[in-house]
Amino acid sequence: MSWEGYLFVYLPGELEAVPAGRLFLEETGLDSTASRFGYGRRYLARSNAVPVDPLSLPLSCLPGDEAIYEPVHPPIFGAVRDAAPDFWGRRVIEARLQVPPDSVPESIYLLHAGSHRFGALDFRPTLDSPEAAGLLPPIAQLDYLMEAVEHVEQGLPIPAQLEPIFTGGTMGGARPKALVIHRGEQYLAKFPARNDGFDVPVVEWACLELARRAGLDVPRTDLVRLADGRAVMLIERFDRKAKGESFLRRHAVSALTLLAKDESESLGARYEEISERIGRFGVDGRVQTDRSELYGRIAFNILVSNDDDHLRNHAFLWDDAGKGWRLSPLYDVVPRPQVAAERYLHLSVGPRGRLATLDNLLTAHGAFGLLKREAAAIIERIASVTREWRVVFDELGVPESLCEKVASAFRRLRDIGMEAVEKAL
Ligand SMILES: Nc1ncnc2c1ncn2[C@@H]1O[C@H](COP(=O)(O)OP(=O)(O)O)[C@@H](O)[C@H]1O
Ligand SMILES: [Mg+2]
């Protein structure tokens, strides 16, 4: 099967999507084999045109009647892949279509991810096909959504009253989640999962709060309770902003896309490569801000043993004013309790590869545009907050027993090369 249709973009400041060009997806069975895209001439002439893909489809492309483009990393344009869910949302789409897991080609996920999908792209068969309908549920419906999520997790059919999950359930990531309206904005609700070893929503919420106190850029969050007392974490979407009754969208891509890699190339990819891409695709005058922020996030990941820092857990947002890609706010940071003394992040930190130590990170300072002394100051700022994690968690009302369960994730500074940082200050 193959799909041919129009790629639409919700442009900055506009509530209606416009066609950006024609997209061809070639598929053989379940496999994507090739893609092609040609920009519309009118689209490229718009002053607020957004590049569909930073690497493969920059705005310097010629219009489709002069040139058709293929992905720099075939078979799929990274930004198109990012517009379909990678795991959780696929389960929701399959539940809706009543098909087994991973039994349909990519184009089906792409077409069924709906208009609330990540970023600002949309896919429509014809120029006058309407936007996929669907209002997101308010958080008052969280109990129903939780019930729907449990049906999806168990592969059970979704009864009619639980169907709101189909509208807002199609984001990516592995954990159960749904989109909801909260305080007039769109939030991602992250639910407890069946096999959680501890109360993940509470710990993720508290950890993001810790990151905020360490000066990192964290979206607004909230913790709410289901009728049965279980916690759900809410995080405000950074790619949506309410406008009247509707929402503006910001185009967003994963670091996987900015690095032109696919899933199988994420492990061991280097943070330095992300920094290099920030230099190439970032916004003039903001490159160092984003590099320093990224550097602080690496320090944080080391300090709390967040080793799920893969390339889909870093994102970039199109900045219309600066005509470049900015590092998105932080998300999906969860401490992982473990016994190992020697620990590794998912991405490579510095000259000693994925080894999760502060001296490994310090040595890499130059790749992030930082003098050694500046790098040390960032690490020290983050460490001075994470070392007080118990005080913060206690203040946030995280139960002592839960703190005990995750305590081994928080590293002792002397075990991970803090002396080198102090010497460099
Ligand atoms: N605050 C947010 N705003 C917009 N998109 C987000 C936000 N948080 C996460 N996402 C998107 O949703 C995906 C899944 O969320 P994530 O928190 O990573 O869930 P999981 O724990 O299941 O991996 C992310 O990969 C990202 O694309
Ligand atoms: Mg994730």
Coordinates of C-alpha atoms and ligand atoms in Angstrom, one line a residue:
M1 CA 0.0 0.0 0.0
S2 CA 1.1 3.6 -0.6
W3 CA -0.3 6.9 0.5
E4 CA -0.4 10.1 -1.4
G5 CA -1.9 13.2 -0.1
Y6 CA -1.4 16.7 1.3
L7 CA 0.8 17.7 4.2
F8 CA -0.9 20.6 6.0
V9 CA 0.8 23.0 8.5
Y10 CA -0.7 25.1 11.2
L11 CA 1.3 28.3 10.7
P12 CA 2.4 30.5 13.5
G13 CA -0.4 32.7 14.7
E14 CA -3.1 31.0 12.6
L15 CA -5.8 28.6 13.7
E16 CA -6.5 27.0 10.3
A17 CA -3.9 24.7 8.7
V18 CA -2.7 25.5 5.2
P19 CA -1.4 23.0 2.6
A20 CA 2.4 22.9 2.5
G21 CA 2.7 20.4 -0.3
R22 CA 2.2 16.9 -1.6
L23 CA 3.5 13.9 0.3
F24 CA 4.1 10.4 -1.1
L25 CA 4.7 7.5 1.2
E26 CA 5.6 4.3 -0.3
E27 CA 4.9 1.2 1.7
T28 CA 5.3 -2.5 1.0
G29 CA 3.3 -4.5 3.5
L30 CA 4.0 -3.0 6.9
D31 CA 7.3 -1.5 5.8
S32 CA 7.9 2.1 4.7
T33 CA 10.1 2.0 1.7
A34 CA 10.4 5.6 0.4
S35 CA 8.9 9.1 0.8
R36 CA 8.9 12.2 -1.4
F37 CA 7.7 15.7 -0.8
G38 CA 7.2 18.7 -3.0
Y39 CA 6.5 22.2 -1.5
G40 CA 3.6 24.3 -2.8
R41 CA 4.8 27.5 -4.4
R42 CA 2.3 29.6 -2.5
Y43 CA 3.3 28.0 0.8
L44 CA 7.0 28.9 0.3
A45 CA 6.0 32.5 -0.5
R46 CA 4.4 32.9 2.9
S47 CA 6.3 35.1 5.4
N48 CA 5.4 32.8 8.3
A49 CA 6.1 29.5 6.4
V50 CA 7.5 26.8 8.6
P51 CA 10.1 24.3 7.4
V52 CA 8.4 20.9 7.5
D53 CA 11.7 19.1 8.4
P54 CA 14.8 20.9 9.5
L55 CA 17.2 18.8 7.5
S56 CA 15.4 17.3 4.6
L57 CA 12.9 20.1 3.9
P58 CA 14.3 23.6 4.8
L59 CA 12.6 26.7 3.4
S60 CA 15.4 27.0 0.9
C61 CA 13.9 24.1 -1.0
L62 CA 12.5 24.7 -4.5
P63 CA 8.7 24.4 -5.1
G64 CA 7.4 21.0 -6.1
D65 CA 7.0 21.9 -9.8
E66 CA 10.8 22.3 -9.9
A67 CA 12.0 19.7 -7.4
I68 CA 10.8 16.8 -5.3
Y69 CA 12.7 15.9 -2.2
E70 CA 13.5 12.7 -0.4
P71 CA 14.5 12.3 3.3
V72 CA 18.2 12.7 4.1
H73 CA 17.7 9.6 6.2
P74 CA 15.2 7.3 4.3
P75 CA 12.6 5.9 4.3
I76 CA 10.6 8.6 6.2
F77 CA 11.1 12.3 6.8
G78 CA 12.0 12.7 10.5
A79 CA 9.4 15.3 11.1
V80 CA 6.7 13.2 9.5
R81 CA 7.7 10.2 11.7
D82 CA 7.5 12.6 14.7
A83 CA 3.9 13.4 13.8
A84 CA 2.8 9.8 14.4
P85 CA 3.0 8.2 17.8
D86 CA 5.8 5.7 18.4
F87 CA 4.3 3.5 21.0
W88 CA 1.4 4.4 23.3
G89 CA -0.6 6.3 20.7
R90 CA -0.3 3.3 18.4
R91 CA -2.0 1.1 20.9
V92 CA -4.9 3.7 21.1
I93 CA -5.2 3.9 17.3
E94 CA -5.2 0.1 17.1
A95 CA -7.9 -0.1 19.8
R96 CA -10.0 2.3 17.7
L97 CA -9.5 0.4 14.5
Q98 CA -9.8 -2.9 16.3
V99 CA -6.7 -4.3 14.9
P100 CA -3.8 -6.2 16.6
P101 CA -0.6 -4.3 17.7
D102 CA 1.8 -3.2 15.0
S103 CA -0.5 -4.7 12.3
V104 CA -0.9 -1.6 10.1
P105 CA 1.6 0.5 8.1
E106 CA 3.0 3.9 9.2
S107 CA 0.6 5.8 7.0
I108 CA -2.4 4.5 9.0
Y109 CA -0.9 5.8 12.3
L110 CA -0.1 9.1 10.6
L111 CA -3.7 9.5 9.3
H112 CA -5.3 8.5 12.6
A113 CA -3.2 10.5 15.0
G114 CA -5.6 13.4 14.7
S115 CA -5.2 17.1 14.9
H116 CA -4.0 17.0 18.5
R117 CA -0.8 15.2 17.5
F118 CA 2.6 16.4 18.5
G119 CA 3.7 19.6 16.6
A120 CA 1.9 21.5 13.9
L121 CA 1.7 19.0 11.0
D122 CA -1.5 17.4 9.6
F123 CA -2.1 14.9 6.8
R124 CA -5.2 15.0 4.6
P125 CA -6.2 13.0 1.5
T126 CA -7.4 16.0 -0.4
L127 CA -7.1 19.8 -0.3
D128 CA -10.6 20.2 1.0
S129 CA -10.6 17.4 3.5
P130 CA -11.6 18.8 6.9
E131 CA -9.5 18.8 10.1
A132 CA -10.1 15.6 12.1
A133 CA -12.9 16.4 14.5
G134 CA -12.5 16.0 18.2
L135 CA -12.7 18.2 21.3
L136 CA -10.3 17.2 24.1
P137 CA -11.9 16.2 27.3
P138 CA -11.6 18.3 30.5
I139 CA -9.7 16.9 33.5
A140 CA -13.1 16.2 35.1
Q141 CA -13.1 13.1 32.8
L142 CA -9.8 11.8 34.1
D143 CA -11.4 8.8 35.8
Y144 CA -13.0 7.7 32.5
L145 CA -9.7 8.3 30.7
M146 CA -7.9 6.1 33.3
E147 CA -10.5 3.4 32.7
A148 CA -10.0 3.7 29.0
V149 CA -6.2 3.5 29.4
E150 CA -6.6 0.3 31.4
H151 CA -8.6 -1.2 28.6
V152 CA -6.0 -0.2 26.0
E153 CA -3.2 -1.6 28.2
Q154 CA -5.0 -4.9 28.3
G155 CA -6.0 -4.9 24.7
L156 CA -9.7 -4.9 25.6
P157 CA -12.4 -3.3 23.4
I158 CA -13.3 0.3 24.3
P159 CA -16.9 0.8 25.4
A160 CA -18.7 3.8 23.9
Q161 CA -18.6 5.9 27.1
L162 CA -14.8 5.6 27.2
E163 CA -14.3 6.9 23.6
P164 CA -12.8 10.3 24.6
I165 CA -9.5 8.4 24.8
F166 CA -9.5 8.2 21.0
T167 CA -9.4 12.0 20.6
G168 CA -6.5 12.8 22.9
G169 CA -4.8 9.5 23.4
T170 CA -2.5 9.5 20.4
M171 CA 0.8 11.0 21.7
G172 CA 3.9 9.0 21.7
G173 CA 6.2 7.6 24.4
A174 CA 5.7 4.3 26.2
R175 CA 3.6 5.2 29.2
P176 CA -0.2 5.5 29.3
K177 CA -1.3 9.1 28.7
A178 CA -4.0 11.3 27.3
L179 CA -4.5 14.9 26.4
V180 CA -6.9 17.0 28.5
I181 CA -8.0 20.6 28.9
H182 CA -6.9 22.1 32.2
R183 CA -7.0 25.7 33.1
G184 CA -8.0 26.5 29.5
E185 CA -4.8 25.0 28.1
Q186 CA -3.8 21.6 26.8
Y187 CA -2.0 19.3 29.2
L188 CA -0.6 15.8 28.8
A189 CA -2.0 13.6 31.6
K190 CA 0.5 10.8 32.5
F191 CA -1.2 7.9 34.3
P192 CA 0.1 5.2 36.5
A193 CA 0.9 2.1 34.5
R194 CA 0.1 -1.5 35.3
N195 CA 3.7 -2.7 36.1
D196 CA 5.0 0.4 37.9
G197 CA 7.4 -0.5 40.8
F198 CA 6.7 2.8 42.5
D199 CA 4.3 5.7 42.2
V200 CA 5.7 7.1 38.9
P201 CA 3.3 10.1 38.4
V202 CA 4.2 11.5 41.9
V203 CA 7.9 10.9 41.4
E204 CA 8.0 12.4 37.9
W205 CA 6.1 15.4 39.1
A206 CA 8.4 16.0 42.1
C207 CA 11.4 15.4 39.9
L208 CA 10.3 18.0 37.4
E209 CA 9.7 20.4 40.3
L210 CA 13.3 19.7 41.5
A211 CA 14.5 20.5 37.9
R212 CA 12.6 23.8 38.0
R213 CA 14.2 24.8 41.2
A214 CA 17.6 24.0 39.7
G215 CA 16.8 26.7 37.1
L216 CA 15.9 24.4 34.2
D217 CA 13.1 25.3 31.8
V218 CA 10.1 23.2 32.9
P219 CA 6.5 23.5 31.7
R220 CA 3.7 24.0 34.2
T221 CA 2.8 20.8 35.9
D222 CA 0.1 19.6 38.3
L223 CA -0.7 16.5 40.3
V224 CA -4.3 15.4 40.5
R225 CA -6.0 12.5 42.2
L226 CA -8.4 10.0 40.7
A227 CA -11.5 9.0 42.6
D228 CA -9.6 6.0 43.9
G229 CA -6.7 8.1 45.2
R230 CA -4.2 7.3 42.6
A231 CA -2.1 10.2 41.2
V232 CA -1.9 11.5 37.7
M233 CA 0.7 14.0 36.6
L234 CA -0.3 16.8 34.3
I235 CA 2.2 18.7 32.2
E236 CA 1.3 21.7 30.0
R237 CA 1.9 21.2 26.3
F238 CA 4.7 23.5 24.9
D239 CA 3.4 23.0 21.3
R240 CA 0.0 24.5 22.0
K241 CA -1.4 27.8 23.2
A242 CA -5.0 28.6 23.7
K243 CA -6.5 31.3 21.5
G244 CA -10.2 32.0 22.0
E245 CA -12.0 28.6 21.9
S246 CA -9.2 27.1 19.9
F247 CA -5.4 26.4 20.1
L248 CA -2.4 27.7 18.2
R249 CA 0.2 25.0 17.4
R250 CA 3.9 25.2 17.3
H251 CA 5.8 22.9 15.0
A252 CA 8.0 20.6 16.9
V253 CA 10.5 17.8 16.1
S254 CA 12.4 15.3 18.2
A255 CA 16.2 15.4 18.5
L256 CA 16.1 12.1 16.6
T257 CA 15.0 14.2 13.6
L258 CA 17.4 17.1 14.2
L259 CA 20.2 14.5 14.2
A260 CA 18.8 12.7 11.1
K261 CA 18.8 9.4 13.0
D262 CA 16.4 6.6 13.5
E263 CA 15.4 4.9 16.6
S264 CA 18.0 2.2 16.3
E265 CA 20.8 4.9 16.3
S266 CA 19.7 6.6 19.5
L267 CA 21.7 4.6 22.0
G268 CA 25.1 6.2 22.3
A269 CA 24.4 9.2 20.1
R270 CA 26.3 12.1 21.6
Y271 CA 25.0 15.1 23.4
E272 CA 27.7 17.0 21.6
E273 CA 25.9 16.2 18.4
I274 CA 22.8 17.9 19.7
S275 CA 24.9 20.9 20.7
E276 CA 26.4 21.0 17.2
R277 CA 22.9 21.0 15.7
I278 CA 21.8 23.8 18.0
G279 CA 24.7 25.8 16.6
R280 CA 23.6 25.0 13.0
F281 CA 19.8 25.2 13.3
G282 CA 19.3 27.4 16.4
V283 CA 18.2 31.0 16.6
D284 CA 20.9 33.7 16.4
G285 CA 21.6 35.1 19.8
R286 CA 20.0 32.1 21.6
V287 CA 22.4 29.4 20.7
Q288 CA 24.4 29.6 23.9
T289 CA 21.2 29.8 26.0
D290 CA 20.1 26.5 24.5
R291 CA 23.5 24.9 24.8
S292 CA 23.8 25.9 28.5
E293 CA 20.3 24.6 29.2
L294 CA 21.1 21.3 27.5
Y295 CA 24.3 21.1 29.5
G296 CA 22.4 21.6 32.7
R297 CA 19.9 18.9 31.7
I298 CA 22.7 16.4 31.3
A299 CA 24.0 17.2 34.7
F300 CA 20.5 16.8 36.1
N301 CA 20.1 13.4 34.3
I302 CA 23.4 12.2 35.8
L303 CA 22.5 13.4 39.3
V304 CA 19.0 11.7 39.4
S305 CA 19.9 8.6 37.2
N306 CA 17.5 9.5 34.5
D307 CA 18.9 7.1 32.0
D308 CA 15.9 7.2 29.6
D309 CA 17.3 10.3 28.0
H310 CA 16.9 9.0 24.4
L311 CA 16.6 11.2 21.4
R312 CA 12.8 11.3 21.5
N313 CA 13.0 12.7 25.0
H314 CA 14.6 15.9 23.7
A315 CA 12.6 18.1 21.3
F316 CA 13.0 21.3 19.3
L317 CA 10.4 24.0 18.5
W318 CA 10.2 26.2 15.5
D319 CA 10.7 29.9 16.4
D320 CA 9.0 32.0 13.9
A321 CA 10.5 35.3 15.0
G322 CA 14.1 34.0 15.1
K323 CA 13.5 31.6 12.1
G324 CA 15.3 28.8 13.8
W325 CA 14.8 25.8 16.1
R326 CA 14.8 26.2 19.9
L327 CA 15.3 23.6 22.5
S328 CA 11.9 22.7 23.9
P329 CA 11.2 22.8 27.7
L330 CA 12.1 19.8 29.7
Y331 CA 9.9 16.6 29.9
D332 CA 10.0 12.9 30.8
V333 CA 12.6 13.0 33.5
V334 CA 12.2 10.2 36.1
P335 CA 14.8 9.0 38.5
R336 CA 15.6 5.3 38.1
P337 CA 16.5 3.5 41.3
Q338 CA 19.3 1.1 40.9
V339 CA 22.2 -0.6 42.7
A340 CA 25.0 -0.3 40.2
A341 CA 27.8 2.0 41.2
E342 CA 28.9 2.6 37.6
R343 CA 26.0 4.1 35.7
Y344 CA 25.4 5.1 32.1
L345 CA 23.0 7.6 30.4
H346 CA 21.3 6.6 27.1
L347 CA 23.3 9.3 25.2
S348 CA 27.0 9.9 25.3
V349 CA 28.0 12.5 27.8
G350 CA 31.7 13.2 27.1
P351 CA 35.1 11.6 26.3
R352 CA 34.2 8.7 28.5
G353 CA 31.1 8.0 26.4
R354 CA 27.8 7.3 28.2
L355 CA 29.5 7.1 31.7
A356 CA 27.2 9.1 34.0
T357 CA 29.8 11.2 35.9
L358 CA 30.1 14.9 36.4
D359 CA 33.8 14.9 35.5
N360 CA 33.0 13.2 32.2
L361 CA 30.5 16.0 31.5
L362 CA 32.9 18.7 32.7
T363 CA 35.6 17.5 30.3
A364 CA 33.1 18.0 27.4
H365 CA 32.6 21.7 28.2
G366 CA 34.0 23.0 25.0
A367 CA 31.5 21.2 22.8
F368 CA 28.8 23.2 24.6
G369 CA 30.4 26.6 24.1
L370 CA 31.4 26.8 27.7
L371 CA 34.7 27.6 29.5
K372 CA 35.6 25.0 32.1
R373 CA 34.7 27.5 34.8
E374 CA 31.3 28.2 33.3
A375 CA 30.6 24.6 32.9
A376 CA 31.5 23.9 36.5
A377 CA 29.2 26.7 37.7
I378 CA 26.2 25.1 35.8
I379 CA 26.9 21.7 37.3
E380 CA 27.4 23.2 40.8
R381 CA 24.1 25.1 40.4
I382 CA 22.2 21.9 39.5
A383 CA 24.0 19.7 42.1
S384 CA 23.3 22.2 44.9
V385 CA 19.6 21.6 44.3
T386 CA 19.5 17.9 43.7
R387 CA 21.6 17.2 46.8
E388 CA 18.6 18.6 48.8
W389 CA 16.1 16.4 46.9
R390 CA 14.7 14.9 50.1
V391 CA 13.9 18.3 51.6
V392 CA 12.2 19.3 48.4
F393 CA 10.3 16.0 48.0
D394 CA 9.2 16.2 51.7
E395 CA 8.0 19.8 51.2
L396 CA 6.0 18.7 48.1
G397 CA 4.3 16.0 50.2
V398 CA 6.0 12.9 48.7
P399 CA 5.6 10.2 51.3
E400 CA 8.7 9.0 53.1
S401 CA 8.1 5.4 51.9
L402 CA 8.1 6.6 48.3
C403 CA 11.3 8.6 48.8
E404 CA 12.9 5.4 50.2
K405 CA 12.0 3.5 47.0
V406 CA 13.7 6.0 44.7
A407 CA 16.5 7.1 47.0
S408 CA 19.2 5.0 45.2
A409 CA 18.6 7.0 42.0
F410 CA 20.0 10.2 43.6
R411 CA 23.8 10.1 43.3
R412 CA 26.3 10.9 46.0
L413 CA 28.4 13.7 44.6
R414 CA 31.7 12.3 45.7
D415 CA 30.9 9.1 43.8
I416 CA 30.5 10.8 40.5
G417 CA 33.5 13.2 40.2
M418 CA 32.2 16.4 42.0
E419 CA 35.8 17.1 43.2
A420 CA 36.8 17.9 39.6
V421 CA 33.9 20.3 39.3
E422 CA 34.8 22.1 42.6
K423 CA 38.4 22.4 41.5
A424 CA 37.3 24.1 38.3
L425 CA 35.0 26.7 40.0
Ligands
LIG1 N1 4.9 19.1 27.7 C1 4.9 18.6 26.5 N2 4.4 19.3 25.4 C2 4.4 18.8 24.2 N3 4.7 17.5 23.9 C3 5.2 16.8 24.9 C4 5.3 17.2 26.2 N4 5.7 16.2 27.0 C5 5.9 15.2 26.2 N5 5.6 15.5 24.9 C6 5.6 14.6 23.7 O1 4.9 13.4 24.1 C7 5.8 12.3 24.0 C8 5.6 11.4 25.2 O2 5.7 12.0 26.4 P1 6.8 11.5 27.5 O3 6.6 12.4 28.7 O4 8.1 11.4 26.9 O5 6.1 10.1 27.8 P2 6.8 8.7 28.1 O6 7.1 8.7 29.6 O7 5.7 7.7 27.8 O8 8.0 8.5 27.2 C9 7.2 12.9 24.0 O9 8.1 12.1 23.3 C10 7.0 14.2 23.3 O10 6.9 14.0 21.9
MG2 MG 9.4 9.8 26.6

